[in-house]
CSV table of C-alpha atoms in Angstrom, one decimal:
chain,number,residue,atom,x,y,z
A,1,MET,CA,5.0,-14.8,-30.3
A,2,THR,CA,2.3,-12.1,-29.9
A,3,ARG,CA,2.7,-9.0,-27.8
A,4,ARG,CA,0.3,-10.3,-25.2
A,5,SER,CA,2.1,-13.6,-25.1
A,6,ARG,CA,5.4,-11.9,-24.5
A,7,ALA,CA,3.9,-9.8,-21.7
A,8,LEU,CA,2.5,-12.9,-20.0
A,9,VAL,CA,5.9,-14.7,-20.3
A,10,ASN,CA,7.7,-11.7,-18.9
A,11,LEU,CA,5.2,-11.4,-16.0
A,12,ARG,CA,5.6,-15.1,-15.2
A,13,ALA,CA,9.4,-14.7,-15.3
A,14,ALA,CA,9.2,-11.8,-12.9
A,15,LEU,CA,7.0,-13.9,-10.5
A,16,ALA,CA,9.3,-16.9,-10.6
A,17,PRO,CA,11.5,-15.7,-7.7
A,18,VAL,CA,8.3,-15.1,-5.7
A,19,ALA,CA,7.2,-18.7,-6.2
A,20,ALA,CA,10.6,-19.9,-5.0
A,21,GLY,CA,9.8,-19.0,-1.4
A,22,VAL,CA,12.2,-17.6,1.2
A,23,GLY,CA,14.9,-15.1,0.2
A,24,VAL,CA,17.5,-13.2,2.1
A,25,MET,CA,18.9,-9.8,1.2
A,26,ALA,CA,22.1,-9.5,3.3
A,27,ALA,CA,23.4,-6.3,1.8
A,28,ALA,CA,20.3,-4.4,3.0
A,29,ALA,CA,20.2,-6.3,6.3
A,30,ALA,CA,16.7,-7.5,5.3
A,31,VAL,CA,15.1,-10.9,5.4
A,32,LEU,CA,12.1,-12.0,3.4
A,33,VAL,CA,10.0,-14.6,5.1
A,34,PRO,CA,7.1,-16.6,3.5
A,35,ALA,CA,3.6,-15.2,3.2
A,36,LEU,CA,1.1,-15.6,5.9
A,37,GLY,CA,-1.6,-18.3,5.5
A,38,THR,CA,-5.1,-17.5,4.5
A,39,ASP,CA,-6.9,-19.1,7.4
A,40,ALA,CA,-7.2,-15.9,9.5
A,41,PRO,CA,-10.4,-13.9,9.5
A,42,ALA,CA,-10.5,-11.6,7.4
A,43,GLY,CA,-4.2,15.0,1.3
A,44,GLY,CA,-6.1,17.7,2.8
A,45,PRO,CA,-5.1,20.8,4.8
A,46,HIS,CA,-2.8,20.7,7.8
A,47,ARG,CA,-5.2,21.2,10.7
A,48,HIS,CA,-3.9,22.7,14.0
A,49,ARG,CA,-5.4,21.4,17.3
A,50,THR,CA,-4.4,21.8,20.9
A,51,PRO,CA,-1.8,19.0,21.5
A,52,SER,CA,-2.8,16.5,24.2
A,53,ALA,CA,-0.3,14.0,25.5
A,54,VAL,CA,1.7,14.3,22.3
A,55,HIS,CA,4.7,12.8,23.9
A,56,GLY,CA,2.9,10.2,26.0
A,57,THR,CA,1.8,6.7,25.1
A,58,ALA,CA,-1.8,6.7,26.4
A,59,PRO,CA,-4.2,5.7,23.6
A,60,VAL,CA,-5.6,9.0,22.3
A,61,LEU,CA,-6.6,7.8,18.9
A,62,PRO,CA,-9.9,9.4,17.9
A,63,SER,CA,-12.8,7.0,18.3
A,64,ALA,CA,-13.5,5.3,15.0
A,65,SER,CA,-17.2,5.8,15.7
A,66,HIS,CA,-16.5,9.5,15.1
A,67,CYS,CA,-14.6,8.9,11.9
A,68,THR,CA,-15.9,10.4,8.7
A,69,PRO,CA,-14.5,10.4,5.2
A,70,ALA,CA,-13.3,13.9,5.8
A,71,THR,CA,-11.4,13.0,9.0
A,72,ALA,CA,-10.3,9.4,8.2
A,73,ALA,CA,-6.7,10.4,7.2
A,74,GLN,CA,-6.1,12.2,10.5
A,75,SER,CA,-3.5,10.7,12.8
A,76,LEU,CA,-1.5,11.4,15.9
A,77,ARG,CA,1.1,14.2,16.1
A,78,PRO,CA,4.7,13.1,15.5
A,79,SER,CA,7.1,12.2,18.4
A,80,ALA,CA,10.5,10.7,18.6
A,81,ALA,CA,9.9,9.3,22.1
A,82,ASP,CA,10.5,5.7,22.8
A,83,GLY,CA,7.2,4.2,24.1
A,84,PRO,CA,6.4,0.5,24.8
A,85,ALA,CA,6.0,-0.5,21.1
A,86,VAL,CA,9.2,1.2,20.0
A,87,GLN,CA,11.1,-0.3,22.9
A,88,ARG,CA,9.7,-3.7,22.0
A,89,ILE,CA,11.1,-3.4,18.4
A,90,LYS,CA,14.5,-2.2,19.7
A,91,ALA,CA,14.6,-5.2,22.1
A,92,LYS,CA,14.0,-7.6,19.2
A,93,GLY,CA,16.6,-5.8,17.2
A,94,GLN,CA,14.5,-5.9,14.1
A,95,LEU,CA,11.4,-4.4,12.5
A,96,VAL,CA,9.0,-6.9,11.0
A,97,VAL,CA,7.1,-5.3,8.1
A,98,GLY,CA,4.1,-6.6,6.2
A,99,VAL,CA,4.6,-6.0,2.5
A,100,ASP,CA,3.7,-7.1,-1.0
A,101,GLN,CA,6.3,-8.7,-3.2
A,102,ASN,CA,4.5,-8.8,-6.5
A,103,THR,CA,3.2,-5.2,-7.1
A,104,TYR,CA,5.5,-3.6,-9.6
A,105,ARG,CA,6.9,-0.2,-8.5
A,106,TRP,CA,5.5,-0.5,-5.0
A,107,GLY,CA,6.7,-3.8,-3.5
A,108,TYR,CA,8.2,-6.5,-5.8
A,109,ARG,CA,11.1,-8.9,-6.1
A,110,ASP,CA,13.6,-7.9,-8.7
A,111,PRO,CA,14.0,-11.1,-10.7
A,112,GLY,CA,17.7,-10.2,-11.5
A,113,THR,CA,18.8,-9.5,-7.9
A,114,GLY,CA,16.2,-11.2,-5.7
A,115,ARG,CA,16.0,-7.9,-3.7
A,116,LEU,CA,12.7,-6.4,-2.7
A,117,GLU,CA,12.2,-3.1,-4.4
A,118,GLY,CA,9.7,-0.3,-4.7
A,119,PHE,CA,8.2,2.8,-3.2
A,120,ASP,CA,6.7,1.0,-0.1
A,121,ILE,CA,10.0,-0.9,0.4
A,122,ASP,CA,12.0,2.4,0.5
A,123,LEU,CA,9.6,3.8,3.1
A,124,ALA,CA,9.8,0.7,5.3
A,125,ARG,CA,13.6,0.8,5.3
A,126,ALA,CA,13.5,4.5,6.3
A,127,ILE,CA,11.2,3.7,9.3
A,128,ALA,CA,13.5,0.8,10.3
A,129,LYS,CA,16.6,3.1,10.0
A,130,ASP,CA,15.0,5.7,12.2
A,131,ILE,CA,14.1,3.3,15.0
A,132,LEU,CA,17.1,0.9,14.8
A,133,GLY,CA,19.9,2.9,13.3
A,134,PRO,CA,21.8,2.7,10.0
A,135,ASP,CA,22.4,-1.0,10.2
A,136,ALA,CA,18.7,-1.8,10.9
A,137,LYS,CA,17.5,-5.3,10.3
A,138,VAL,CA,14.2,-5.5,8.4
A,139,VAL,CA,12.2,-8.7,8.2
A,140,PHE,CA,9.8,-8.4,5.3
A,141,GLN,CA,6.7,-10.6,5.9
A,142,THR,CA,4.8,-11.0,2.6
A,143,ILE,CA,1.1,-10.9,3.1
A,144,PRO,CA,-1.9,-11.0,0.8
A,145,THR,CA,-4.4,-8.1,0.8
A,146,ASN,CA,-6.9,-9.7,3.1
A,147,GLN,CA,-4.3,-10.6,5.8
A,148,ARG,CA,-3.0,-7.1,6.5
A,149,ILE,CA,-5.3,-6.4,9.4
A,150,PRO,CA,-5.1,-9.9,11.0
A,151,ALA,CA,-1.3,-9.8,10.8
A,152,LEU,CA,-1.3,-6.6,12.8
A,153,GLN,CA,-3.9,-7.8,15.3
A,154,LYS,CA,-2.0,-11.0,16.0
A,155,ARG,CA,1.3,-9.0,16.1
A,156,THR,CA,2.8,-11.2,13.4
A,157,VAL,CA,4.2,-7.9,12.0
A,158,ASP,CA,5.0,-4.6,13.6
A,159,ILE,CA,3.8,-2.4,10.7
A,160,VAL,CA,2.2,-2.9,7.3
A,161,VAL,CA,3.5,-0.8,4.4
A,162,ARG,CA,1.5,-2.2,1.5
A,163,THR,CA,-0.5,0.4,-0.4
A,164,MET,CA,-3.1,0.2,2.3
A,165,THR,CA,-5.9,2.8,2.1
A,166,ILE,CA,-6.9,4.6,5.3
A,167,ASN,CA,-10.7,4.5,5.9
A,168,CYS,CA,-13.1,4.5,8.8
A,169,VAL,CA,-13.9,0.7,8.6
A,170,ARG,CA,-10.3,-0.2,8.9
A,171,LYS,CA,-9.7,2.3,11.7
A,172,GLU,CA,-12.1,0.3,13.8
A,173,LYS,CA,-9.4,-2.5,13.8
A,174,VAL,CA,-6.0,-0.9,13.3
A,175,ALA,CA,-4.2,2.4,13.6
A,176,PHE,CA,-2.7,4.4,10.7
A,177,SER,CA,0.0,7.0,10.1
A,178,THR,CA,-0.7,10.2,8.2
A,179,ALA,CA,-1.2,9.6,4.5
A,180,TYR,CA,2.0,9.1,2.5
A,181,PHE,CA,0.3,8.8,-0.9
A,182,GLN,CA,-3.0,9.8,-2.5
A,183,GLY,CA,-4.6,7.5,-5.1
A,184,GLY,CA,-8.1,6.6,-6.3
A,185,GLN,CA,-10.0,3.6,-7.5
A,186,GLN,CA,-10.0,3.2,-11.3
A,187,VAL,CA,-10.8,0.6,-13.9
A,188,LEU,CA,-8.0,-1.2,-15.8
A,189,ALA,CA,-9.0,-3.1,-19.0
A,190,PRO,CA,-7.6,-4.2,-22.4
A,191,LYS,CA,-7.0,-1.2,-24.7
A,192,LYS,CA,-9.4,-2.8,-27.3
A,193,SER,CA,-12.1,-3.4,-24.6
A,194,ALA,CA,-15.6,-1.8,-24.8
A,195,VAL,CA,-15.2,-0.9,-21.1
A,196,THR,CA,-14.9,2.9,-20.8
A,197,ALA,CA,-14.9,3.6,-17.0
A,198,PHE,CA,-16.5,2.6,-13.7
A,199,ASP,CA,-20.0,2.7,-15.3
A,200,ASP,CA,-22.6,0.6,-17.0
A,201,SER,CA,-20.0,-0.4,-19.7
A,202,LEU,CA,-19.1,-3.0,-17.1
A,203,ARG,CA,-22.5,-4.7,-17.4
A,204,GLY,CA,-22.1,-8.4,-18.0
A,205,LYS,CA,-18.3,-8.2,-17.7
A,206,ARG,CA,-16.1,-10.3,-15.5
A,207,VAL,CA,-14.5,-7.7,-13.1
A,208,CYS,CA,-11.6,-8.8,-10.9
A,209,THR,CA,-10.5,-7.3,-7.6
A,210,ALA,CA,-8.5,-8.3,-4.6
A,211,ALA,CA,-10.3,-9.8,-1.6
A,212,GLY,CA,-10.2,-7.3,1.3
A,213,SER,CA,-9.4,-4.4,-0.9
A,214,THR,CA,-11.2,-1.1,-1.3
A,215,GLY,CA,-11.9,-2.1,-4.9
A,216,GLU,CA,-14.0,-5.0,-3.5
A,217,SER,CA,-15.8,-2.5,-1.2
A,218,ALA,CA,-16.5,-0.3,-4.2
A,219,LEU,CA,-17.9,-3.2,-6.2
A,220,SER,CA,-20.1,-4.4,-3.3
A,221,GLY,CA,-21.7,-0.9,-3.2
A,222,GLN,CA,-22.2,-0.6,-7.0
A,223,ARG,CA,-21.4,-3.4,-9.5
A,224,HIS,CA,-22.8,-1.7,-12.6
A,225,GLY,CA,-24.1,-5.2,-13.6
A,226,ALA,CA,-20.7,-6.8,-13.5
A,227,LYS,CA,-19.8,-10.3,-12.4
A,228,VAL,CA,-17.2,-9.8,-9.6
A,229,LEU,CA,-14.2,-12.2,-9.3
A,230,THR,CA,-12.1,-11.9,-6.1
A,231,VAL,CA,-8.5,-13.1,-5.9
A,232,PRO,CA,-5.8,-12.8,-3.1
A,233,SER,CA,-3.6,-10.3,-5.0
A,234,GLN,CA,-4.2,-7.5,-7.5
A,235,LEU,CA,-1.5,-9.0,-9.7
A,236,ASP,CA,-3.6,-12.1,-10.0
A,237,CYS,CA,-6.2,-9.9,-11.7
A,238,LEU,CA,-3.8,-8.9,-14.5
A,239,VAL,CA,-2.9,-12.6,-15.1
A,240,ARG,CA,-6.7,-13.4,-15.2
A,241,ILE,CA,-7.1,-10.7,-17.9
A,242,GLN,CA,-4.1,-12.1,-19.8
A,243,LEU,CA,-5.6,-15.6,-19.6
A,244,GLY,CA,-9.0,-14.4,-20.8
A,245,GLN,CA,-10.6,-15.2,-17.5
A,246,ALA,CA,-11.5,-11.6,-16.6
A,247,ASP,CA,-12.5,-8.5,-18.7
A,248,ALA,CA,-11.5,-5.7,-16.3
A,249,VAL,CA,-9.9,-4.9,-13.0
A,250,VAL,CA,-11.0,-2.4,-10.3
A,251,THR,CA,-8.1,-1.3,-8.1
A,252,ASP,CA,-6.2,1.8,-7.0
A,253,ASN,CA,-5.0,3.8,-10.0
A,254,ALA,CA,-1.5,3.7,-8.6
A,255,LEU,CA,-1.5,-0.1,-8.7
A,256,ALA,CA,-3.3,-0.1,-12.1
A,257,ALA,CA,-0.7,2.2,-13.6
A,258,ALA,CA,2.0,-0.3,-12.4
A,259,GLN,CA,0.1,-3.2,-14.0
A,260,ALA,CA,-0.2,-1.2,-17.3
A,261,ALA,CA,3.6,-0.7,-17.2
A,262,GLN,CA,4.0,-4.5,-17.0
A,263,ASP,CA,1.5,-5.2,-19.9
A,264,PRO,CA,1.2,-2.6,-22.7
A,265,THR,CA,-2.0,-4.2,-24.0
A,266,VAL,CA,-4.0,-2.8,-21.0
A,267,GLU,CA,-4.7,0.7,-19.9
A,268,LEU,CA,-6.5,2.8,-17.3
A,269,LYS,CA,-10.2,3.6,-18.2
A,270,GLY,CA,-12.1,6.7,-17.2
A,271,LYS,CA,-11.1,8.6,-14.1
A,272,PRO,CA,-10.5,7.8,-10.4
A,273,PHE,CA,-13.9,7.6,-8.6
A,274,THR,CA,-12.7,7.4,-5.0
A,275,ASP,CA,-10.1,9.0,-2.7
A,276,GLU,CA,-7.5,6.4,-1.6
A,277,PRO,CA,-5.0,7.9,1.0
A,278,TYR,CA,-2.3,5.3,1.7
A,279,GLY,CA,-1.0,5.0,5.3
A,280,VAL,CA,1.3,2.8,7.3
A,281,ALA,CA,-0.8,0.5,9.4
A,282,MET,CA,-0.1,-0.6,13.0
A,283,ASN,CA,-1.7,-2.4,15.9
A,284,LYS,CA,-4.3,-0.1,17.4
A,285,ALA,CA,-2.6,-0.2,20.9
A,286,ASP,CA,0.8,1.0,19.6
A,287,THR,CA,0.1,4.8,19.8
A,288,ASP,CA,3.8,5.6,20.4
A,289,LEU,CA,4.7,3.7,17.3
A,290,VAL,CA,2.1,5.7,15.3
A,291,ARG,CA,3.7,8.9,16.5
A,292,ARG,CA,7.2,7.6,15.7
A,293,VAL,CA,6.2,6.6,12.2
A,294,ASN,CA,4.6,10.1,11.7
A,295,LYS,CA,7.9,11.6,12.8
A,296,VAL,CA,9.7,9.6,10.1
A,297,LEU,CA,7.1,10.7,7.5
A,298,ASP,CA,7.7,14.3,8.5
A,299,ASP,CA,11.4,13.8,7.8
A,300,TYR,CA,10.6,11.9,4.6
A,301,ARG,CA,8.5,14.8,3.2
A,302,ARG,CA,11.0,17.5,4.2
A,303,GLY,CA,13.3,19.0,1.6
A,304,GLY,CA,11.0,20.0,-1.3
A,305,ALA,CA,12.1,18.6,-4.6
A,306,ASP,CA,15.1,16.8,-3.0
A,307,SER,CA,13.1,15.2,-0.2
A,308,PRO,CA,13.4,11.5,0.3
A,309,TRP,CA,9.7,11.3,-0.8
A,310,MET,CA,10.3,13.1,-4.1
A,311,ARG,CA,13.4,11.0,-4.8
A,312,ALA,CA,11.4,7.8,-4.2
A,313,TYR,CA,8.6,9.2,-6.4
A,314,ARG,CA,11.0,9.9,-9.3
A,315,THR,CA,12.6,6.5,-9.0
A,316,TRP,CA,9.5,4.4,-8.8
A,317,LEU,CA,6.3,6.2,-9.7
A,318,ARG,CA,6.9,9.2,-12.0
A,319,ALA,CA,7.1,7.2,-15.2
A,320,ASP,CA,3.6,5.8,-14.7
A,321,LEU,CA,2.0,8.5,-12.5
A,322,PRO,CA,3.5,11.8,-13.9
A,323,GLY,CA,2.6,15.3,-12.6
A,324,ILE,CA,2.6,14.7,-8.9
A,325,SER,CA,4.3,17.7,-7.2
A,326,GLY,CA,4.6,16.4,-3.7
A,327,PRO,CA,3.3,14.1,-0.9
A,328,PRO,CA,-0.1,14.6,0.8
A,329,VAL,CA,-0.1,17.2,3.6
A,330,PRO,CA,-0.4,15.5,7.0
A,331,GLU,CA,-3.6,15.9,9.1
A,332,TYR,CA,-3.6,15.4,12.8
A,333,SER,CA,-6.3,14.6,15.3
A,334,ASP,CA,-4.7,16.0,18.4
């Protein structure tokens, strides 16, 4: 069996529990429910501003019409107050979180245990624990990339923790926490490929990206002569490369690095060509929940090298993304 064949077999084995459907993780008081359908529509400096209604629940999110790339990652100041959204979650007795279950290192089902694991999953559990206590019940709703915003708008989920980039277009539709990770779009391709970066070496190549992703947005702005193939999940792109149906992938470098860890025949090409700050996404009306999540993120960052953020980084990401000294510094709009 060739090295590529072994990689494909291993990847399919890892995905087998995903195809099996519903799973329950009793030890972690977490429930995994099936993915949503596809019929719905589709770190910078800490800036001080005069607080306004920091502890209130009135919507004071900055107008998305005033959003710029420089201010996109700004969010509301932290608060531990229980507003309407937090009270609603407590009344339900569970936090429903939109996640991925097939992105290695970030949100994936361990084929040996059936547990959801990864950097995003650890953060989701920390948010649930802060709101609901040490025995918090978390319901993980698996959703494809292009269903993250509809799931929040329909309140199918309370929050989305799924490597979701904060940008002005998305802030027209949903609210975001401060950034909890900083990535960038990059190209992934076979090591022997003639593709060298996000440039004209993509001309005539079949380039795969996830529908509704910032990779799709980047390719819509500049294809470099590539033929674009969209799929529901970024992991589908890796499988397309392995099956010879795609020549390269455009995705966040954090996700691409995880895919390269799954298949040693592919590698990152060139350098990141965008800024991709990841945030926890919420319904735009849930301003009190935004503040509460930002309070959790403040706690998650605190502690220097022994902070929960750094421990999660060392566990899940350092092997593939070495050299990161800490989380992005939060920016606030109020």
